[in-house]
XYZ file of C-alpha atoms in Angstrom:
131
model
C 116.040 92.470 90.224
C 113.357 89.317 90.484
C 112.989 87.181 88.579
C 110.810 85.126 87.584
C 110.766 81.526 84.520
C 107.958 79.619 83.069
C 109.269 76.408 82.468
C 105.337 75.449 81.213
C 105.752 78.433 78.939
C 106.972 76.473 75.913
C 110.490 79.002 75.536
C 113.979 78.212 76.673
C 114.734 79.323 80.182
C 117.948 80.612 78.496
C 115.794 83.106 76.374
C 113.535 84.125 79.670
C 115.841 84.852 81.401
C 117.021 87.357 78.750
C 114.410 88.192 77.848
C 113.737 89.572 81.796
C 116.932 91.034 81.628
C 116.852 93.001 78.061
C 113.904 94.797 79.724
C 115.225 95.312 83.331
C 117.626 97.801 81.372
C 115.334 98.990 78.370
C 113.455 100.006 81.710
C 116.577 101.291 83.206
C 116.074 98.965 86.396
C 119.620 97.762 85.870
C 121.495 100.800 84.131
C 125.216 100.789 82.868
C 127.725 99.146 85.212
C 124.985 96.772 87.669
C 125.883 93.820 88.743
C 124.165 90.503 87.929
C 123.878 88.041 90.403
C 126.540 85.409 90.335
C 125.386 82.598 87.549
C 125.025 79.177 90.392
C 123.460 82.696 93.304
C 121.056 82.920 90.045
C 121.661 78.970 89.557
C 119.551 78.343 92.599
C 117.441 81.133 92.919
C 115.006 80.035 89.996
C 115.481 76.850 90.935
C 117.257 75.210 87.215
C 121.276 74.145 86.456
C 123.345 77.105 85.818
C 124.756 76.014 82.744
C 121.319 77.546 82.406
C 122.120 80.870 83.246
C 125.665 80.244 81.989
C 124.469 80.421 78.578
C 122.157 83.208 79.233
C 124.729 85.317 80.837
C 127.235 84.324 77.669
C 124.745 84.715 74.740
C 123.861 88.017 76.315
C 127.650 88.693 76.882
C 127.933 87.589 72.835
C 125.163 90.414 72.348
C 127.249 93.612 73.943
C 124.736 93.556 76.361
C 126.760 91.993 79.135
C 129.783 92.112 80.507
C 131.678 89.319 81.865
C 134.381 89.255 84.268
C 135.992 86.603 86.051
C 136.198 86.679 89.364
C 133.528 89.303 89.347
C 130.279 88.458 88.443
C 128.421 89.739 85.049
C 127.805 93.425 85.081
C 125.840 95.448 82.204
C 127.441 96.978 79.719
C 127.978 100.314 79.322
C 127.476 103.299 76.392
C 126.264 102.868 72.407
C 125.987 98.739 72.246
C 123.570 98.425 74.772
C 121.497 101.240 73.412
C 121.912 100.063 70.345
C 120.836 96.854 70.842
C 117.276 97.498 72.934
C 117.105 99.989 69.777
C 117.483 97.327 67.068
C 115.298 94.812 69.682
C 112.011 98.179 69.736
C 112.180 98.798 66.193
C 112.465 94.210 65.197
C 109.503 93.920 67.626
C 107.333 96.138 65.786
C 108.091 95.275 62.333
C 106.763 91.868 63.420
C 104.192 93.969 65.024
C 103.798 94.771 61.617
C 104.029 91.761 59.054
C 101.187 89.999 61.950
C 98.762 92.732 61.288
C 99.662 92.716 57.410
C 98.475 88.555 57.797
C 96.232 89.003 60.162
C 95.396 91.515 57.494
C 95.160 88.880 54.949
C 92.819 86.186 56.835
C 96.075 83.739 57.814
C 94.933 82.509 61.573
C 97.803 83.009 64.557
C 98.733 79.063 63.483
C 99.262 79.976 60.186
C 101.559 82.623 60.965
C 103.845 81.234 64.054
C 103.953 78.214 61.101
C 104.992 80.799 58.209
C 107.925 82.752 61.071
C 109.105 79.351 62.285
C 109.044 77.186 59.051
C 111.272 80.676 57.488
C 113.891 80.317 60.252
C 114.153 76.683 59.733
C 115.229 76.218 56.877
C 118.548 76.228 56.353
C 119.340 80.224 53.826
C 119.630 77.804 50.405
C 117.089 75.883 50.908
C 114.405 79.020 51.928
C 114.291 80.329 48.199
C 113.147 76.789 47.281
C 109.264 77.356 48.728
């Protein structure tokens, strides 16, 4: 698997790595039990800090997508959690797409929609209902 990152994209590099791994699993490029590149090796290949790759792998382990085995590496986690997670992501993408289309239909610009999403995500939960 070849990773491509874009520092100019505005998206944190660890999120780019995570998304590429998820996409590869969803597309069948990576399957249950497949070994991913080591943290240091991938960091060197991408020209990023090893802590960036470690964070991506750790987040994916927490989400049930990867299994980290000390001394052995990072493996694609198996069974239901990976499939379920990719299905959830696919469903979430469709729901977001529908919301965006609806807001565009209501006359909101892309920038206004982006700001609405960001405000919702950045506000503490207790303050969301007040706005």
